[in-house]
Each structure stands twice: as C-alpha cells, then as structure tokens.
PDB file of C-alpha atoms in Angstrom:
ATOM      1  CA  MET A   1       0.000   0.000   0.000  1.00 50.00           C
ATOM      2  CA  THR A   2       2.848   2.369   0.793  1.00 55.00           C
ATOM      3  CA  GLU A   3       4.359   1.817  -2.659  1.00 59.00           C
ATOM      4  CA  ASN A   4       1.073   2.705  -4.399  1.00 63.00           C
ATOM      5  CA  LYS A   5       0.680   5.805  -2.250  1.00 65.00           C
ATOM      6  CA  ASN A   6       4.258   6.841  -3.026  1.00 77.00           C
ATOM      7  CA  THR A   7       3.699   6.313  -6.771  1.00 83.00           C
ATOM      8  CA  PHE A   8       0.554   8.431  -6.672  1.00 83.00           C
ATOM      9  CA  GLY A   9       2.448  11.159  -4.819  1.00 84.00           C
ATOM     10  CA  ARG A  10       5.138  11.193  -7.495  1.00 86.00           C
ATOM     11  CA  LEU A  11       2.591  11.256 -10.311  1.00 89.00           C
ATOM     12  CA  LEU A  12       0.281  13.861  -8.770  1.00 91.00           C
ATOM     13  CA  PRO A  13       2.233  16.868 -10.121  1.00 91.00           C
ATOM     14  CA  TYR A  14       1.936  15.463 -13.659  1.00 90.00           C
ATOM     15  CA  LEU A  15      -1.788  14.945 -13.217  1.00 90.00           C
ATOM     16  CA  LEU A  16      -2.183  18.533 -12.002  1.00 94.00           C
ATOM     17  CA  VAL A  17      -0.136  19.899 -14.914  1.00 93.00           C
ATOM     18  CA  GLY A  18      -2.277  17.836 -17.307  1.00 87.00           C
ATOM     19  CA  ILE A  19      -5.465  19.234 -15.809  1.00 90.00           C
ATOM     20  CA  TYR A  20      -4.025  22.762 -16.017  1.00 92.00           C
ATOM     21  CA  PHE A  21      -3.118  22.292 -19.693  1.00 86.00           C
ATOM     22  CA  GLY A  22      -6.599  20.884 -20.363  1.00 84.00           C
ATOM     23  CA  ILE A  23      -8.117  24.039 -18.889  1.00 90.00           C
ATOM     24  CA  ILE A  24      -5.756  26.240 -20.924  1.00 89.00           C
ATOM     25  CA  PHE A  25      -6.555  24.283 -24.117  1.00 84.00           C
ATOM     26  CA  THR A  26     -10.265  24.676 -23.450  1.00 87.00           C
ATOM     27  CA  LYS A  27     -10.177  28.386 -22.593  1.00 91.00           C
ATOM     28  CA  SER A  28      -7.916  29.257 -25.547  1.00 90.00           C
ATOM     29  CA  GLU A  29     -10.193  27.269 -27.897  1.00 89.00           C
ATOM     30  CA  VAL A  30      -7.306  25.077 -29.054  1.00 85.00           C
ATOM     31  CA  ILE A  31      -9.605  22.058 -28.730  1.00 84.00           C
ATOM     32  CA  SER A  32     -12.371  23.697 -30.747  1.00 85.00           C
ATOM     33  CA  TRP A  33     -13.126  21.787 -33.928  1.00 81.00           C
ATOM     34  CA  TYR A  34     -14.295  25.049 -35.488  1.00 85.00           C
ATOM     35  CA  ARG A  35     -10.945  26.741 -34.773  1.00 88.00           C
ATOM     36  CA  ILE A  36      -9.083  23.802 -36.272  1.00 83.00           C
ATOM     37  CA  GLN A  37     -11.350  23.869 -39.326  1.00 82.00           C
ATOM     38  CA  GLU A  38     -10.684  27.609 -39.699  1.00 88.00           C
ATOM     39  CA  MET A  39      -6.959  26.898 -39.615  1.00 86.00           C
ATOM     40  CA  PHE A  40      -7.131  24.221 -42.325  1.00 83.00           C
ATOM     41  CA  ARG A  41      -9.232  26.548 -44.491  1.00 88.00           C
ATOM     42  CA  PHE A  42      -6.847  29.494 -43.888  1.00 92.00           C
ATOM     43  CA  GLN A  43      -9.744  31.555 -42.515  1.00 94.00           C
ATOM     44  CA  SER A  44      -8.238  32.562 -39.172  1.00 91.00           C
ATOM     45  CA  PHE A  45      -4.844  33.297 -37.655  1.00 93.00           C
ATOM     46  CA  HIS A  46      -5.886  32.023 -34.195  1.00 92.00           C
ATOM     47  CA  MET A  47      -4.358  28.537 -34.341  1.00 90.00           C
ATOM     48  CA  TYR A  48      -1.328  29.650 -36.350  1.00 93.00           C
ATOM     49  CA  GLY A  49      -0.630  32.255 -33.677  1.00 94.00           C
ATOM     50  CA  ILE A  50      -0.845  29.682 -30.898  1.00 91.00           C
ATOM     51  CA  ILE A  51       1.316  27.131 -32.728  1.00 91.00           C
ATOM     52  CA  GLY A  52       3.820  29.809 -33.773  1.00 95.00           C
ATOM     53  CA  SER A  53       4.147  31.160 -30.243  1.00 95.00           C
ATOM     54  CA  ALA A  54       4.685  27.596 -28.961  1.00 93.00           C
ATOM     55  CA  VAL A  55       7.508  27.113 -31.497  1.00 96.00           C
ATOM     56  CA  VAL A  56       9.135  30.388 -30.412  1.00 97.00           C
ATOM     57  CA  VAL A  57       8.868  29.486 -26.705  1.00 96.00           C
ATOM     58  CA  ALA A  58      10.318  26.018 -27.399  1.00 95.00           C
ATOM     59  CA  ALA A  59      13.236  27.454 -29.416  1.00 95.00           C
ATOM     60  CA  ILE A  60      14.069  29.966 -26.685  1.00 97.00           C
ATOM     61  CA  SER A  61      13.769  27.273 -24.001  1.00 94.00           C
ATOM     62  CA  VAL A  62      16.137  24.922 -25.849  1.00 93.00           C
ATOM     63  CA  GLN A  63      18.682  27.736 -26.265  1.00 94.00           C
ATOM     64  CA  ILE A  64      18.473  28.561 -22.546  1.00 94.00           C
ATOM     65  CA  ILE A  65      18.949  24.878 -21.644  1.00 92.00           C
ATOM     66  CA  LYS A  66      21.987  24.625 -23.930  1.00 91.00           C
ATOM     67  CA  ARG A  67      23.667  27.939 -23.032  1.00 92.00           C
ATOM     68  CA  PHE A  68      23.235  27.715 -19.276  1.00 92.00           C
ATOM     69  CA  LYS A  69      23.775  23.933 -19.172  1.00 89.00           C
ATOM     70  CA  ILE A  70      20.604  23.466 -17.152  1.00 89.00           C
ATOM     71  CA  ARG A  71      20.261  20.052 -15.534  1.00 88.00           C
ATOM     72  CA  SER A  72      17.193  17.891 -15.038  1.00 85.00           C
ATOM     73  CA  LEU A  73      15.440  17.604 -11.672  1.00 79.00           C
ATOM     74  CA  ASP A  74      17.548  14.569 -10.756  1.00 84.00           C
ATOM     75  CA  GLY A  75      20.746  16.487 -11.567  1.00 85.00           C
ATOM     76  CA  SER A  76      21.646  14.730 -14.804  1.00 90.00           C
ATOM     77  CA  GLU A  77      22.811  16.686 -17.823  1.00 90.00           C
ATOM     78  CA  ILE A  78      20.208  17.465 -20.466  1.00 90.00           C
ATOM     79  CA  ASN A  79      21.542  16.429 -23.857  1.00 87.00           C
ATOM     80  CA  ILE A  80      19.709  17.547 -26.975  1.00 85.00           C
ATOM     81  CA  PRO A  81      21.330  15.833 -29.952  1.00 86.00           C
ATOM     82  CA  PRO A  82      21.039  17.551 -33.324  1.00 84.00           C
ATOM     83  CA  LYS A  83      18.266  16.232 -35.520  1.00 79.00           C
ATOM     84  CA  VAL A  84      19.521  14.417 -38.583  1.00 77.00           C
ATOM     85  CA  LEU A  85      17.026  14.747 -41.388  1.00 74.00           C
ATOM     86  CA  GLY A  86      16.942  11.927 -43.866  1.00 70.00           C
ATOM     87  CA  LYS A  87      15.976  11.799 -47.481  1.00 70.00           C
ATOM     88  CA  GLY A  88      12.918  10.211 -48.945  1.00 68.00           C
ATOM     89  CA  THR A  89       9.196  10.448 -48.559  1.00 72.00           C
ATOM     90  CA  ARG A  90       8.841   9.302 -44.956  1.00 73.00           C
ATOM     91  CA  TYR A  91       8.567  12.862 -43.620  1.00 78.00           C
ATOM     92  CA  TRP A  92       5.981  13.770 -46.228  1.00 81.00           C
ATOM     93  CA  ALA A  93       4.076  10.534 -45.662  1.00 81.00           C
ATOM     94  CA  GLY A  94       4.155  10.835 -41.862  1.00 80.00           C
ATOM     95  CA  GLY A  95       3.221  14.505 -41.923  1.00 83.00           C
ATOM     96  CA  THR A  96       0.410  13.855 -44.353  1.00 87.00           C
ATOM     97  CA  MET A  97      -1.006  11.020 -42.223  1.00 84.00           C
ATOM     98  CA  PHE A  98      -0.772  13.180 -39.084  1.00 83.00           C
ATOM     99  CA  GLY A  99      -2.433  16.126 -40.851  1.00 83.00           C
ATOM    100  CA  LEU A 100      -5.207  13.978 -42.290  1.00 86.00           C
ATOM    101  CA  GLY A 101      -5.909  12.477 -38.890  1.00 83.00           C
ATOM    102  CA  TRP A 102      -5.915  15.941 -37.354  1.00 80.00           C
ATOM    103  CA  ALA A 103      -8.270  17.273 -40.022  1.00 79.00           C
ATOM    104  CA  MET A 104     -10.643  14.287 -39.850  1.00 82.00           C
ATOM    105  CA  THR A 105     -10.910  14.159 -36.061  1.00 82.00           C
ATOM    106  CA  GLY A 106     -10.631  17.892 -35.466  1.00 77.00           C
ATOM    107  CA  ALA A 107      -7.979  17.364 -32.806  1.00 79.00           C
ATOM    108  CA  CYS A 108      -4.297  16.610 -32.505  1.00 77.00           C
ATOM    109  CA  PRO A 109      -3.214  14.057 -29.854  1.00 78.00           C
ATOM    110  CA  GLY A 110      -2.858  16.361 -26.826  1.00 75.00           C
ATOM    111  CA  PRO A 111      -6.269  18.019 -26.904  1.00 80.00           C
ATOM    112  CA  MET A 112      -8.062  14.716 -27.542  1.00 85.00           C
ATOM    113  CA  PHE A 113      -7.894  13.990 -23.805  1.00 84.00           C
ATOM    114  CA  ALA A 114      -9.087  17.504 -22.972  1.00 83.00           C
ATOM    115  CA  LEU A 115     -12.029  16.981 -25.334  1.00 86.00           C
ATOM    116  CA  VAL A 116     -13.029  13.807 -23.472  1.00 88.00           C
ATOM    117  CA  GLY A 117     -12.919  15.776 -20.228  1.00 84.00           C
ATOM    118  CA  TYR A 118     -14.882  18.558 -21.891  1.00 84.00           C
ATOM    119  CA  GLY A 119     -17.697  16.133 -22.644  1.00 89.00           C
ATOM    120  CA  VAL A 120     -16.936  14.849 -26.147  1.00 88.00           C
ATOM    121  CA  PRO A 121     -16.843  11.080 -25.562  1.00 92.00           C
ATOM    122  CA  VAL A 122     -16.531  10.261 -29.282  1.00 90.00           C
ATOM    123  CA  MET A 123     -12.887  11.312 -28.919  1.00 90.00           C
ATOM    124  CA  LEU A 124     -12.337   8.013 -27.097  1.00 94.00           C
ATOM    125  CA  VAL A 125     -12.526   6.423 -30.563  1.00 92.00           C
ATOM    126  CA  ALA A 126      -9.795   8.781 -31.823  1.00 90.00           C
ATOM    127  CA  ILE A 127      -7.676   8.040 -28.742  1.00 91.00           C
ATOM    128  CA  ALA A 128      -8.091   4.295 -29.299  1.00 93.00           C
ATOM    129  CA  ALA A 129      -7.093   4.742 -32.962  1.00 89.00           C
ATOM    130  CA  ALA A 130      -4.046   6.807 -31.960  1.00 87.00           C
ATOM    131  CA  ILE A 131      -2.977   4.151 -29.467  1.00 91.00           C
ATOM    132  CA  ALA A 132      -3.501   1.408 -32.064  1.00 92.00           C
ATOM    133  CA  GLY A 133      -1.461   3.374 -34.606  1.00 87.00           C
ATOM    134  CA  THR A 134       1.344   3.958 -32.116  1.00 88.00           C
ATOM    135  CA  TYR A 135       1.370   0.283 -31.176  1.00 94.00           C
ATOM    136  CA  THR A 136       1.412  -0.747 -34.839  1.00 93.00           C
ATOM    137  CA  TYR A 137       4.328   1.584 -35.513  1.00 88.00           C
ATOM    138  CA  GLY A 138       6.192   0.145 -32.535  1.00 92.00           C
ATOM    139  CA  VAL A 139       5.713  -3.380 -33.850  1.00 95.00           C
ATOM    140  CA  LEU A 140       6.658  -2.464 -37.436  1.00 91.00           C
ATOM    141  CA  ARG A 141       9.489  -0.037 -36.615  1.00 90.00           C
ATOM    142  CA  PRO A 142      12.323  -2.597 -36.892  1.00 91.00           C
ATOM    143  CA  LYS A 143      11.116  -3.469 -40.406  1.00 89.00           C
ATOM    144  CA  LEU A 144      10.723   0.129 -41.613  1.00 80.00           C
ATOM    145  CA  PRO A 145      13.500   2.042 -43.406  1.00 73.00           C
ATOM    146  CA  HIS A 146      14.996   4.551 -40.961  1.00 68.00           C
TER     147      HIS A 146
END
C-alpha cells in the first residue's frame, strides 16, 4: 500500500499539470473543432498564432537549456542531440497522415484527452485509434527504413 501511495504522490504533479493544460486548451479554444477547421481553411490566424508562439517558446527554451547547461530535476545533464534529417518520402508521408488524422478528427493528440474531459466522448474512438497506430508503428518499426 505504501508503494502505491508513493507512486501516486510522485505522479500527482503530472496529473495537475495535465489538468491545467486541459483548462488552458479549453479556454484558448485550441480544442475547438471550429478553430481547427478555420486553420485548415486558412480563414483565421488564431491557431497559427498559438502554434507559432509555442515554437518560439520552445526554441528559446532549448537555447536557454543549452547555453546555461541546465540540468534535469535529478541532476543529470540534459543532452539535446542535433536532428539528422533523412531523405525520402517518410517525412511527407508521416506529416500527411498526421495532418489527415488531425483534419478528420478535429484534434491533434494532446487536446483529444481535454475533449473527453470537456464532454466529447466520441474522442475516445480517436484516442483508441491513436494508441492502435502507435502500437502498430512500434511493432513495425524494426522493419521500416529509418
């Protein structure tokens, strides 16, 4: 019983951060199917502004981590290896599949959970499909060209 209580205590901050992000996603309308549809039809800057600001914050955060040699909570060094881009169609194919899934469901993976909490239970189907796709990729990964 003590081990389960200790595990819950360690995971509680992540649960709280997840709930906080769900509230932020909801209030900023990031989970709104209509906002996502507007983005794919180039009718509104709303989603592009949110995604663009997230990219800028991430880029600044990575530079701060690298320049100040910030360590993780357990004291280990944070190593961010450079991304090696390959040739071929895998990036186009993967991006296209992700975009089609996003356009068809009206949600990318993160907000799908917020949508379930918001009262859209049909998103459980999308979550199940995302889990099945991730599992399938994990099984097929050794056989795929990387």
